[in-house]
Amino acid sequence: MSQITRENSFSKGLYLRSNKKPRILVVSMRGLHLEAYRSAEYEFEDAIFNFDYADILTPELASGVVSTLNKKLTNYTARALGKSKLLSLGCIPSIVDREYDLLFFICQRFWDFACINSIKGWQEKCRKSVLWIDEIWAKEIGEHKNRLYFELVKDFDYIFTTQSSSTEAIANCVQRPCYSLPYAVDTIKFCPYLQPPQRSIDIYSIGRRSPIVHKALLELVEQKGFLYLFDSLKGLQMMDYKEHRTLYSNLIKRSRYFIANKAKFDTIHETGGQEELGSRFFEGAAGGAVMIGTPPVCEAYKTYFNWSDAVIEIPYDAANVGDIITELDAQPDRLNRIRKDNVINSLLRHDWVYRWEKILEKVGLDSTPEMLSRKADLGKLADMVNS
């Protein structure tokens, strides 16, 4: 595992430095945003740091009233003049001071693109560049108000996105190759079979939920004394991403059932009806929970969750979810098979190392010995689970 050292200066930003000669520069938003839904992205970045030779640059916001006013004025000017290079997130300027084979930048939403303007010298110092866009809906790409942000994407050599139905629109807009690549997870961290815990949580649901299913599950709590764990507070800020991720994985490993629905299933005004595969499916499966919900109707789901009972499908308005759970509870052998299948498929197909391997293949870089070692460990763990 790479050893982390930190360097901090006004001109460089904050770096996590590898103790080996780095070939990858990862630009991370973790110094700017701590929303819980970004935790998978930060996990991916740390995975790259651990099984490749990478530095992580974490831009930070400039503080103070003057900085805020400058940001607003700069963005107003950028839009008035149509100059994408003037767009600003209000970051302290950073300078890339080493040469790298590849710059890798994960953006959760398209407005994150503007962060790249605060990083100086990256195009000269990085031989190739990859932008991973986490959430981007096809309808957003064609909207005039977003045009400037997509001008910045043209500076990247390759684009990847988790939204499989958006790839063609992105490629047409920025005239760069764009590929669909789904979420993944640290499957060793999420694996419940190393030290099998008791599944004391009956149902676990986070994020968006169907009010009808939620009401029915609350009734189960009253009728049968189920432990139903769900979000009861507003607010999405993490105090520490790694602690959050550890807690989250431990909760899934202790849950019998896990609610998983297609991405933004309740906001068709944002998605335009586009159905996509969200991170919940990968996390629930890796933790060995039995997933219940409404999966997306898309090729990505058919490709990556093509084993039996990967998700127990229920309608959005399934008021009878209690009866469905009762019926499933009467089939312990089926439930044990589902848990094993979910974990084994995750270990063999949905670890971050497989996603990084695909990216390296596209840009023409070799896998590292550490990546090959991790894949071997994942195979051995899958064999153990299957035995």
mmCIF file of C-alpha atoms in Angstrom:
data_model
loop_
_atom_site.group_PDB
_atom_site.id
_atom_site.type_symbol
_atom_site.label_atom_id
_atom_site.label_comp_id
_atom_site.label_asym_id
_atom_site.label_seq_id
_atom_site.Cartn_x
_atom_site.Cartn_y
_atom_site.Cartn_z
ATOM 1 C CA MET A 1 0.000 0.000 0.000
ATOM 2 C CA SER A 2 1.285 3.466 -0.847
ATOM 3 C CA GLN A 3 2.399 5.639 2.018
ATOM 4 C CA ILE A 4 0.714 9.022 2.332
ATOM 5 C CA THR A 5 2.606 12.240 2.888
ATOM 6 C CA ARG A 6 1.093 15.708 2.876
ATOM 7 C CA GLU A 7 2.391 18.933 1.394
ATOM 8 C CA ASN A 8 0.532 22.189 1.718
ATOM 9 C CA SER A 9 1.284 25.596 0.212
ATOM 10 C CA PHE A 10 -0.656 28.441 -1.384
ATOM 11 C CA SER A 11 0.752 27.749 -4.822
ATOM 12 C CA LYS A 12 0.363 23.970 -4.803
ATOM 13 C CA GLY A 13 -2.867 23.293 -2.946
ATOM 14 C CA LEU A 14 -3.064 20.237 -0.691
ATOM 15 C CA TYR A 15 -1.439 17.036 -1.949
ATOM 16 C CA LEU A 16 -1.532 13.461 -0.787
ATOM 17 C CA ARG A 17 1.825 12.275 -2.098
ATOM 18 C CA SER A 18 2.763 8.704 -2.967
ATOM 19 C CA ASN A 19 6.147 7.515 -1.720
ATOM 20 C CA LYS A 20 6.724 5.932 -5.147
ATOM 21 C CA LYS A 21 7.279 7.754 -8.427
ATOM 22 C CA PRO A 22 3.710 8.770 -9.306
ATOM 23 C CA ARG A 23 2.263 8.304 -12.781
ATOM 24 C CA ILE A 24 -1.319 9.408 -11.948
ATOM 25 C CA LEU A 25 -2.556 12.781 -10.718
ATOM 26 C CA VAL A 26 -6.003 12.489 -9.144
ATOM 27 C CA VAL A 27 -7.910 15.748 -8.694
ATOM 28 C CA SER A 28 -10.308 15.319 -5.795
ATOM 29 C CA MET A 29 -13.254 17.469 -4.709
ATOM 30 C CA ARG A 30 -12.970 16.310 -1.099
ATOM 31 C CA GLY A 31 -11.485 19.637 -0.029
ATOM 32 C CA LEU A 32 -14.576 21.422 -1.345
ATOM 33 C CA HIS A 33 -17.526 19.112 -0.679
ATOM 34 C CA LEU A 34 -18.468 16.664 2.082
ATOM 35 C CA GLU A 35 -21.928 15.589 0.956
ATOM 36 C CA ALA A 36 -22.510 11.926 1.802
ATOM 37 C CA TYR A 37 -23.452 11.062 -1.768
ATOM 38 C CA ARG A 38 -19.875 11.874 -2.834
ATOM 39 C CA SER A 39 -18.368 9.248 -0.540
ATOM 40 C CA ALA A 40 -18.192 6.567 -3.270
ATOM 41 C CA GLU A 41 -16.115 8.927 -5.422
ATOM 42 C CA TYR A 42 -13.625 9.562 -2.642
ATOM 43 C CA GLU A 43 -13.423 5.821 -1.980
ATOM 44 C CA PHE A 44 -12.522 5.307 -5.667
ATOM 45 C CA GLU A 45 -9.809 7.966 -5.462
ATOM 46 C CA ASP A 46 -8.250 6.340 -2.402
ATOM 47 C CA ALA A 47 -8.440 2.934 -4.090
ATOM 48 C CA ILE A 48 -6.413 4.327 -7.018
ATOM 49 C CA PHE A 49 -3.919 5.759 -4.526
ATOM 50 C CA ASN A 50 -3.537 2.328 -2.920
ATOM 51 C CA PHE A 51 -3.177 0.082 -5.973
ATOM 52 C CA ASP A 52 -1.571 2.510 -8.430
ATOM 53 C CA TYR A 53 1.154 5.159 -8.142
ATOM 54 C CA ALA A 54 -0.795 8.362 -7.644
ATOM 55 C CA ASP A 55 -0.753 11.794 -6.092
ATOM 56 C CA ILE A 56 -4.047 13.310 -4.994
ATOM 57 C CA LEU A 57 -4.528 17.065 -5.399
ATOM 58 C CA THR A 58 -7.367 18.483 -3.307
ATOM 59 C CA PRO A 59 -8.211 22.093 -4.199
ATOM 60 C CA GLU A 60 -9.654 24.181 -1.384
ATOM 61 C CA LEU A 61 -11.951 27.176 -1.300
ATOM 62 C CA ALA A 62 -10.584 30.639 -0.699
ATOM 63 C CA SER A 63 -12.283 32.103 2.353
ATOM 64 C CA GLY A 64 -13.592 35.560 3.080
ATOM 65 C CA VAL A 65 -16.102 38.047 1.739
ATOM 66 C CA VAL A 66 -13.731 39.360 -0.941
ATOM 67 C CA SER A 67 -13.181 35.866 -2.344
ATOM 68 C CA THR A 68 -16.936 35.242 -2.487
ATOM 69 C CA LEU A 69 -17.529 38.535 -4.312
ATOM 70 C CA ASN A 70 -14.679 37.809 -6.733
ATOM 71 C CA LYS A 71 -16.190 34.418 -7.514
ATOM 72 C CA LYS A 72 -19.607 35.938 -8.280
ATOM 73 C CA LEU A 73 -18.111 38.699 -10.408
ATOM 74 C CA THR A 74 -15.867 36.259 -12.297
ATOM 75 C CA ASN A 75 -18.750 33.912 -13.097
ATOM 76 C CA TYR A 76 -20.954 36.800 -14.189
ATOM 77 C CA THR A 77 -18.201 37.965 -16.523
ATOM 78 C CA ALA A 78 -17.636 34.412 -17.823
ATOM 79 C CA ARG A 79 -21.286 34.062 -18.804
ATOM 80 C CA ALA A 80 -21.537 37.571 -20.232
ATOM 81 C CA LEU A 81 -18.466 37.044 -22.430
ATOM 82 C CA GLY A 82 -19.031 33.346 -23.106
ATOM 83 C CA LYS A 83 -15.574 32.495 -21.710
ATOM 84 C CA SER A 84 -15.513 29.059 -20.056
ATOM 85 C CA LYS A 85 -11.946 29.560 -18.834
ATOM 86 C CA LEU A 86 -13.210 32.296 -16.490
ATOM 87 C CA LEU A 87 -15.686 30.029 -14.664
ATOM 88 C CA SER A 88 -14.750 29.696 -11.009
ATOM 89 C CA LEU A 89 -15.619 27.648 -7.936
ATOM 90 C CA GLY A 90 -13.674 30.093 -5.773
ATOM 91 C CA CYS A 91 -10.701 27.749 -5.243
ATOM 92 C CA ILE A 92 -7.216 28.717 -4.133
ATOM 93 C CA PRO A 93 -4.988 28.420 -7.228
ATOM 94 C CA SER A 94 -2.933 25.222 -7.514
ATOM 95 C CA ILE A 95 0.095 24.435 -9.666
ATOM 96 C CA VAL A 96 0.953 20.987 -11.034
ATOM 97 C CA ASP A 97 4.682 20.708 -10.369
ATOM 98 C CA ARG A 98 5.448 17.175 -11.612
ATOM 99 C CA GLU A 99 4.984 15.245 -14.816
ATOM 100 C CA TYR A 100 2.321 12.525 -14.923
ATOM 101 C CA ASP A 101 1.125 9.967 -17.446
ATOM 102 C CA LEU A 102 -2.510 10.685 -16.595
ATOM 103 C CA LEU A 103 -4.715 13.244 -14.874
ATOM 104 C CA PHE A 104 -7.940 11.754 -13.481
ATOM 105 C CA PHE A 105 -10.758 14.029 -12.324
ATOM 106 C CA ILE A 106 -14.093 12.822 -10.886
ATOM 107 C CA CYS A 107 -16.956 15.326 -11.045
ATOM 108 C CA GLN A 108 -20.197 14.541 -9.259
ATOM 109 C CA ARG A 109 -22.129 17.127 -11.271
ATOM 110 C CA PHE A 110 -21.285 19.217 -14.332
ATOM 111 C CA TRP A 111 -20.735 22.448 -12.375
ATOM 112 C CA ASP A 112 -17.731 20.778 -10.710
ATOM 113 C CA PHE A 113 -15.923 21.136 -14.049
ATOM 114 C CA ALA A 114 -15.040 24.741 -13.178
ATOM 115 C CA CYS A 115 -12.612 23.501 -10.518
ATOM 116 C CA ILE A 116 -10.133 22.646 -13.266
ATOM 117 C CA ASN A 117 -9.655 26.359 -14.018
ATOM 118 C CA SER A 118 -7.946 26.827 -10.652
ATOM 119 C CA ILE A 119 -5.296 24.214 -11.486
ATOM 120 C CA LYS A 120 -2.448 25.641 -13.528
ATOM 121 C CA GLY A 121 -0.097 23.654 -15.742
ATOM 122 C CA TRP A 122 -2.022 20.391 -15.797
ATOM 123 C CA GLN A 123 -2.245 20.192 -19.586
ATOM 124 C CA GLU A 124 1.507 20.714 -19.941
ATOM 125 C CA LYS A 125 2.452 18.281 -17.159
ATOM 126 C CA CYS A 126 -0.070 15.465 -17.792
ATOM 127 C CA ARG A 127 0.327 13.468 -21.005
ATOM 128 C CA LYS A 128 -3.294 12.286 -21.021
ATOM 129 C CA SER A 129 -6.436 13.261 -19.137
ATOM 130 C CA VAL A 130 -9.664 11.545 -18.113
ATOM 131 C CA LEU A 131 -12.834 13.128 -16.778
ATOM 132 C CA TRP A 132 -15.324 10.906 -14.952
ATOM 133 C CA ILE A 133 -18.777 12.518 -14.756
ATOM 134 C CA ASP A 134 -20.797 10.841 -12.047
ATOM 135 C CA GLU A 135 -24.295 12.233 -12.578
ATOM 136 C CA ILE A 136 -25.233 13.845 -15.869
ATOM 137 C CA TRP A 137 -28.634 13.550 -17.513
ATOM 138 C CA ALA A 138 -28.930 13.755 -21.287
ATOM 139 C CA LYS A 139 -31.468 16.585 -21.054
ATOM 140 C CA GLU A 140 -28.944 18.755 -19.158
ATOM 141 C CA ILE A 141 -26.291 18.464 -21.846
ATOM 142 C CA GLY A 142 -28.321 20.291 -24.450
ATOM 143 C CA GLU A 143 -29.518 23.120 -22.189
ATOM 144 C CA HIS A 144 -28.069 26.498 -23.196
ATOM 145 C CA LYS A 145 -27.382 27.605 -19.601
ATOM 146 C CA ASN A 146 -24.952 24.668 -19.174
ATOM 147 C CA ARG A 147 -23.063 25.177 -22.454
ATOM 148 C CA LEU A 148 -20.042 26.942 -20.936
ATOM 149 C CA TYR A 149 -19.343 24.112 -18.514
ATOM 150 C CA PHE A 150 -19.190 21.592 -21.351
ATOM 151 C CA GLU A 151 -16.682 23.771 -23.182
ATOM 152 C CA LEU A 152 -14.244 22.829 -20.391
ATOM 153 C CA VAL A 153 -14.798 19.125 -21.055
ATOM 154 C CA LYS A 154 -13.240 19.522 -24.502
ATOM 155 C CA ASP A 155 -9.825 19.854 -22.842
ATOM 156 C CA PHE A 156 -9.964 16.210 -21.706
ATOM 157 C CA ASP A 157 -8.872 13.284 -23.864
ATOM 158 C CA TYR A 158 -11.411 10.751 -22.583
ATOM 159 C CA ILE A 159 -14.752 11.008 -20.809
ATOM 160 C CA PHE A 160 -16.380 8.331 -18.649
ATOM 161 C CA THR A 161 -19.796 8.470 -17.001
ATOM 162 C CA THR A 162 -21.950 6.249 -14.827
ATOM 163 C CA GLN A 163 -25.011 7.399 -16.809
ATOM 164 C CA SER A 164 -25.020 4.934 -19.695
ATOM 165 C CA SER A 165 -27.753 6.691 -21.685
ATOM 166 C CA SER A 166 -25.852 9.993 -21.621
ATOM 167 C CA THR A 167 -22.688 8.863 -23.404
ATOM 168 C CA GLU A 168 -23.820 9.631 -26.948
ATOM 169 C CA ALA A 169 -25.063 13.103 -26.024
ATOM 170 C CA ILE A 170 -21.786 13.903 -24.231
ATOM 171 C CA ALA A 171 -19.651 12.665 -27.135
ATOM 172 C CA ASN A 172 -21.674 14.688 -29.636
ATOM 173 C CA CYS A 173 -21.473 17.807 -27.472
ATOM 174 C CA VAL A 174 -17.744 17.834 -26.693
ATOM 175 C CA GLN A 175 -16.384 15.844 -29.646
ATOM 176 C CA ARG A 176 -14.391 13.551 -27.380
ATOM 177 C CA PRO A 177 -14.697 9.780 -26.868
ATOM 178 C CA CYS A 178 -17.151 9.031 -24.083
ATOM 179 C CA TYR A 179 -17.658 5.640 -22.413
ATOM 180 C CA SER A 180 -20.145 4.224 -19.964
ATOM 181 C CA LEU A 181 -18.618 2.758 -16.818
ATOM 182 C CA PRO A 182 -20.744 1.968 -13.769
ATOM 183 C CA TYR A 183 -20.158 2.496 -10.084
ATOM 184 C CA ALA A 184 -18.185 0.014 -8.016
ATOM 185 C CA VAL A 185 -17.267 -0.404 -4.368
ATOM 186 C CA ASP A 186 -14.398 -1.448 -2.130
ATOM 187 C CA THR A 187 -15.732 -4.990 -2.054
ATOM 188 C CA ILE A 188 -13.222 -6.203 0.535
ATOM 189 C CA LYS A 189 -14.315 -3.475 2.933
ATOM 190 C CA PHE A 190 -17.986 -4.282 2.329
ATOM 191 C CA CYS A 191 -17.599 -8.092 2.331
ATOM 192 C CA PRO A 192 -19.553 -9.625 5.258
ATOM 193 C CA TYR A 193 -17.845 -13.025 5.200
ATOM 194 C CA LEU A 194 -14.470 -12.146 6.704
ATOM 195 C CA GLN A 195 -15.997 -11.750 10.178
ATOM 196 C CA PRO A 196 -19.697 -12.514 9.656
ATOM 197 C CA PRO A 197 -21.802 -10.183 11.813
ATOM 198 C CA GLN A 198 -25.342 -10.852 12.979
ATOM 199 C CA ARG A 199 -27.899 -9.270 10.648
ATOM 200 C CA SER A 200 -29.778 -7.459 13.384
ATOM 201 C CA ILE A 201 -31.186 -4.699 11.142
ATOM 202 C CA ASP A 202 -34.311 -5.939 9.381
ATOM 203 C CA ILE A 203 -34.550 -3.247 6.692
ATOM 204 C CA TYR A 204 -32.110 -0.491 5.776
ATOM 205 C CA SER A 205 -33.023 2.418 3.524
ATOM 206 C CA ILE A 206 -31.025 5.551 2.810
ATOM 207 C CA GLY A 207 -31.647 8.539 0.580
ATOM 208 C CA ARG A 208 -34.720 8.863 -1.612
ATOM 209 C CA ARG A 209 -37.675 6.656 -0.772
ATOM 210 C CA SER A 210 -41.212 5.908 -1.820
ATOM 211 C CA PRO A 211 -43.588 7.420 0.762
ATOM 212 C CA ILE A 212 -45.951 4.495 0.240
ATOM 213 C CA VAL A 213 -43.306 1.848 0.897
ATOM 214 C CA HIS A 214 -41.945 3.903 3.801
ATOM 215 C CA LYS A 215 -45.383 4.058 5.430
ATOM 216 C CA ALA A 216 -45.832 0.302 5.021
ATOM 217 C CA LEU A 217 -42.435 -0.370 6.600
ATOM 218 C CA LEU A 218 -43.253 1.886 9.544
ATOM 219 C CA GLU A 219 -46.374 -0.228 10.067
ATOM 220 C CA LEU A 220 -44.162 -3.335 10.132
ATOM 221 C CA VAL A 221 -42.178 -1.714 12.916
ATOM 222 C CA GLU A 222 -45.351 -1.326 14.959
ATOM 223 C CA GLN A 223 -46.813 -4.732 14.112
ATOM 224 C CA LYS A 224 -43.745 -6.986 14.264
ATOM 225 C CA GLY A 225 -41.118 -4.968 16.081
ATOM 226 C CA PHE A 226 -38.866 -4.783 13.016
ATOM 227 C CA LEU A 227 -35.745 -2.652 13.157
ATOM 228 C CA TYR A 228 -36.187 -0.349 10.168
ATOM 229 C CA LEU A 229 -33.243 2.004 9.713
ATOM 230 C CA PHE A 230 -33.851 5.082 7.575
ATOM 231 C CA ASP A 231 -32.902 8.749 7.228
ATOM 232 C CA SER A 232 -34.817 10.770 9.806
ATOM 233 C CA LEU A 233 -32.852 14.028 9.599
ATOM 234 C CA LYS A 234 -32.246 16.544 6.840
ATOM 235 C CA GLY A 235 -28.681 17.299 5.870
ATOM 236 C CA LEU A 236 -26.085 15.363 3.894
ATOM 237 C CA GLN A 237 -22.734 16.567 5.258
ATOM 238 C CA MET A 238 -20.135 14.019 6.370
ATOM 239 C CA MET A 239 -17.828 14.861 9.245
ATOM 240 C CA ASP A 240 -15.238 12.414 7.898
ATOM 241 C CA TYR A 241 -15.691 10.516 4.631
ATOM 242 C CA LYS A 242 -13.751 7.408 5.726
ATOM 243 C CA GLU A 243 -15.632 7.118 8.996
ATOM 244 C CA HIS A 244 -18.900 7.542 7.127
ATOM 245 C CA ARG A 245 -17.956 4.840 4.639
ATOM 246 C CA THR A 246 -16.951 2.434 7.418
ATOM 247 C CA LEU A 247 -20.201 3.007 9.274
ATOM 248 C CA TYR A 248 -22.235 2.614 6.093
ATOM 249 C CA SER A 249 -20.563 -0.678 5.113
ATOM 250 C CA ASN A 250 -21.008 -2.063 8.627
ATOM 251 C CA LEU A 251 -24.706 -1.193 8.607
ATOM 252 C CA ILE A 252 -25.265 -2.932 5.270
ATOM 253 C CA LYS A 253 -23.398 -6.015 6.503
ATOM 254 C CA ARG A 254 -25.801 -6.118 9.447
ATOM 255 C CA SER A 255 -28.972 -5.632 7.362
ATOM 256 C CA ARG A 256 -31.227 -8.425 6.150
ATOM 257 C CA TYR A 257 -32.920 -6.294 3.475
ATOM 258 C CA PHE A 258 -31.671 -3.182 1.706
ATOM 259 C CA ILE A 259 -33.820 -0.802 -0.357
ATOM 260 C CA ALA A 260 -32.361 -0.043 -3.802
ATOM 261 C CA ASN A 261 -34.142 1.971 -6.493
ATOM 262 C CA LYS A 262 -33.177 3.409 -9.853
ATOM 263 C CA ALA A 263 -31.324 6.721 -9.666
ATOM 264 C CA LYS A 264 -33.523 9.740 -8.845
ATOM 265 C CA PHE A 265 -36.644 7.666 -9.389
ATOM 266 C CA ASP A 266 -38.856 10.402 -7.941
ATOM 267 C CA THR A 267 -37.558 13.440 -9.883
ATOM 268 C CA ILE A 268 -38.542 12.935 -13.504
ATOM 269 C CA HIS A 269 -38.261 16.715 -14.045
ATOM 270 C CA GLU A 270 -34.490 16.307 -13.532
ATOM 271 C CA THR A 271 -33.970 13.008 -15.332
ATOM 272 C CA GLY A 272 -36.347 13.567 -18.235
ATOM 273 C CA GLY A 273 -37.488 9.974 -17.751
ATOM 274 C CA GLN A 274 -33.972 8.580 -18.221
ATOM 275 C CA GLU A 275 -33.400 5.459 -16.083
ATOM 276 C CA GLU A 276 -29.963 4.790 -14.641
ATOM 277 C CA LEU A 277 -28.143 2.459 -12.288
ATOM 278 C CA GLY A 278 -27.214 4.115 -8.986
ATOM 279 C CA SER A 279 -24.543 3.251 -6.438
ATOM 280 C CA ARG A 280 -26.997 1.671 -3.968
ATOM 281 C CA PHE A 281 -27.142 -1.539 -6.016
ATOM 282 C CA PHE A 282 -23.372 -2.048 -5.860
ATOM 283 C CA GLU A 283 -23.167 -1.236 -2.151
ATOM 284 C CA GLY A 284 -26.119 -3.406 -1.128
ATOM 285 C CA ALA A 285 -24.874 -6.381 -3.138
ATOM 286 C CA ALA A 286 -21.288 -6.101 -1.844
ATOM 287 C CA GLY A 287 -22.580 -6.072 1.733
ATOM 288 C CA GLY A 288 -24.564 -9.257 1.154
ATOM 289 C CA ALA A 289 -27.990 -7.757 1.828
ATOM 290 C CA VAL A 290 -31.091 -8.918 0.003
ATOM 291 C CA MET A 291 -32.017 -5.945 -2.153
ATOM 292 C CA ILE A 292 -35.625 -4.883 -2.616
ATOM 293 C CA GLY A 293 -36.728 -2.089 -4.927
ATOM 294 C CA THR A 294 -37.335 -0.850 -8.442
ATOM 295 C CA PRO A 295 -34.260 -1.275 -10.652
ATOM 296 C CA PRO A 296 -33.814 0.794 -13.825
ATOM 297 C CA VAL A 297 -34.893 -0.373 -17.228
ATOM 298 C CA CYS A 298 -31.553 0.040 -18.973
ATOM 299 C CA GLU A 299 -28.802 -2.014 -20.558
ATOM 300 C CA ALA A 300 -26.385 -1.331 -17.708
ATOM 301 C CA TYR A 301 -28.621 -3.054 -15.172
ATOM 302 C CA LYS A 302 -29.099 -6.072 -17.432
ATOM 303 C CA THR A 303 -25.332 -6.301 -17.945
ATOM 304 C CA TYR A 304 -24.039 -5.792 -14.414
ATOM 305 C CA PHE A 305 -26.798 -7.404 -12.329
ATOM 306 C CA ASN A 306 -27.655 -10.358 -14.532
ATOM 307 C CA TRP A 307 -27.811 -13.055 -11.850
ATOM 308 C CA SER A 308 -30.984 -14.487 -10.341
ATOM 309 C CA ASP A 309 -32.640 -12.422 -7.580
ATOM 310 C CA ALA A 310 -29.993 -9.688 -7.699
ATOM 311 C CA VAL A 311 -32.885 -7.394 -6.783
ATOM 312 C CA ILE A 312 -36.328 -8.481 -5.595
ATOM 313 C CA GLU A 313 -38.400 -6.179 -7.753
ATOM 314 C CA ILE A 314 -41.340 -4.382 -6.189
ATOM 315 C CA PRO A 315 -43.453 -1.540 -7.587
ATOM 316 C CA TYR A 316 -42.767 2.026 -6.478
ATOM 317 C CA ASP A 317 -46.110 2.034 -4.638
ATOM 318 C CA ALA A 318 -45.850 -1.452 -3.073
ATOM 319 C CA ALA A 319 -48.020 -1.018 -0.020
ATOM 320 C CA ASN A 320 -47.807 -4.810 0.457
ATOM 321 C CA VAL A 321 -44.038 -4.773 1.047
ATOM 322 C CA GLY A 322 -44.654 -6.372 4.447
ATOM 323 C CA ASP A 323 -46.262 -9.409 2.817
ATOM 324 C CA ILE A 324 -43.354 -9.644 0.360
ATOM 325 C CA ILE A 325 -40.848 -9.689 3.206
ATOM 326 C CA THR A 326 -42.869 -12.281 5.121
ATOM 327 C CA GLU A 327 -42.906 -14.509 2.037
ATOM 328 C CA LEU A 328 -39.155 -14.118 1.592
ATOM 329 C CA ASP A 329 -38.475 -14.853 5.265
ATOM 330 C CA ALA A 330 -40.190 -18.210 4.772
ATOM 331 C CA GLN A 331 -37.457 -19.148 2.222
ATOM 332 C CA PRO A 332 -34.177 -19.158 4.212
ATOM 333 C CA ASP A 333 -32.292 -21.249 1.627
ATOM 334 C CA ARG A 334 -33.211 -18.769 -1.115
ATOM 335 C CA LEU A 335 -32.098 -15.851 1.046
ATOM 336 C CA ASN A 336 -28.743 -17.477 1.800
ATOM 337 C CA ARG A 337 -28.208 -18.105 -1.904
ATOM 338 C CA ILE A 338 -29.060 -14.478 -2.744
ATOM 339 C CA ARG A 339 -26.576 -13.158 -0.193
ATOM 340 C CA LYS A 340 -23.781 -15.377 -1.474
ATOM 341 C CA ASP A 341 -24.515 -14.607 -5.121
ATOM 342 C CA ASN A 342 -24.545 -10.874 -4.401
ATOM 343 C CA VAL A 343 -21.195 -10.953 -2.608
ATOM 344 C CA ILE A 344 -19.449 -13.284 -5.064
ATOM 345 C CA ASN A 345 -20.551 -11.294 -8.112
ATOM 346 C CA SER A 346 -19.424 -8.112 -6.379
ATOM 347 C CA LEU A 347 -15.982 -9.497 -5.565
ATOM 348 C CA LEU A 348 -15.445 -10.782 -9.111
ATOM 349 C CA ARG A 349 -17.020 -7.919 -11.061
ATOM 350 C CA HIS A 350 -17.705 -4.781 -9.042
ATOM 351 C CA ASP A 351 -14.567 -3.811 -7.173
ATOM 352 C CA TRP A 352 -12.970 -0.463 -8.037
ATOM 353 C CA VAL A 353 -9.913 -2.255 -9.401
ATOM 354 C CA TYR A 354 -11.958 -3.539 -12.351
ATOM 355 C CA ARG A 355 -13.182 -0.036 -13.225
ATOM 356 C CA TRP A 356 -9.680 1.408 -13.018
ATOM 357 C CA GLU A 357 -8.389 -1.414 -15.192
ATOM 358 C CA LYS A 358 -10.923 -0.473 -17.906
ATOM 359 C CA ILE A 359 -9.856 3.170 -17.786
ATOM 360 C CA LEU A 360 -6.173 2.260 -18.066
ATOM 361 C CA GLU A 361 -6.943 0.024 -21.053
ATOM 362 C CA LYS A 362 -8.611 2.930 -22.874
ATOM 363 C CA VAL A 363 -5.745 5.343 -22.257
ATOM 364 C CA GLY A 364 -3.026 2.783 -23.006
ATOM 365 C CA LEU A 365 -1.471 2.311 -19.564
ATOM 366 C CA ASP A 366 -0.563 -1.029 -17.987
ATOM 367 C CA SER A 367 -2.016 -2.393 -14.771
ATOM 368 C CA THR A 368 0.280 -2.258 -11.754
ATOM 369 C CA PRO A 369 1.498 -5.321 -9.807
ATOM 370 C CA GLU A 370 -0.639 -4.075 -6.912
ATOM 371 C CA MET A 371 -3.746 -4.219 -9.115
ATOM 372 C CA LEU A 372 -2.976 -7.785 -10.172
ATOM 373 C CA SER A 373 -2.413 -8.727 -6.525
ATOM 374 C CA ARG A 374 -5.762 -7.215 -5.508
ATOM 375 C CA LYS A 375 -7.568 -9.106 -8.258
ATOM 376 C CA ALA A 376 -5.978 -12.332 -7.043
ATOM 377 C CA ASP A 377 -7.097 -11.569 -3.469
ATOM 378 C CA LEU A 378 -10.632 -10.861 -4.675
ATOM 379 C CA GLY A 379 -10.703 -14.227 -6.466
ATOM 380 C CA LYS A 380 -9.525 -16.083 -3.361
ATOM 381 C CA LEU A 381 -12.119 -14.324 -1.219
ATOM 382 C CA ALA A 382 -14.870 -15.198 -3.701
ATOM 383 C CA ASP A 383 -13.782 -18.849 -3.582
ATOM 384 C CA MET A 384 -13.938 -18.745 0.208
ATOM 385 C CA VAL A 385 -17.458 -17.316 0.161
ATOM 386 C CA ASN A 386 -18.538 -19.939 -2.353
ATOM 387 C CA SER A 387 -17.111 -22.872 -0.398
#
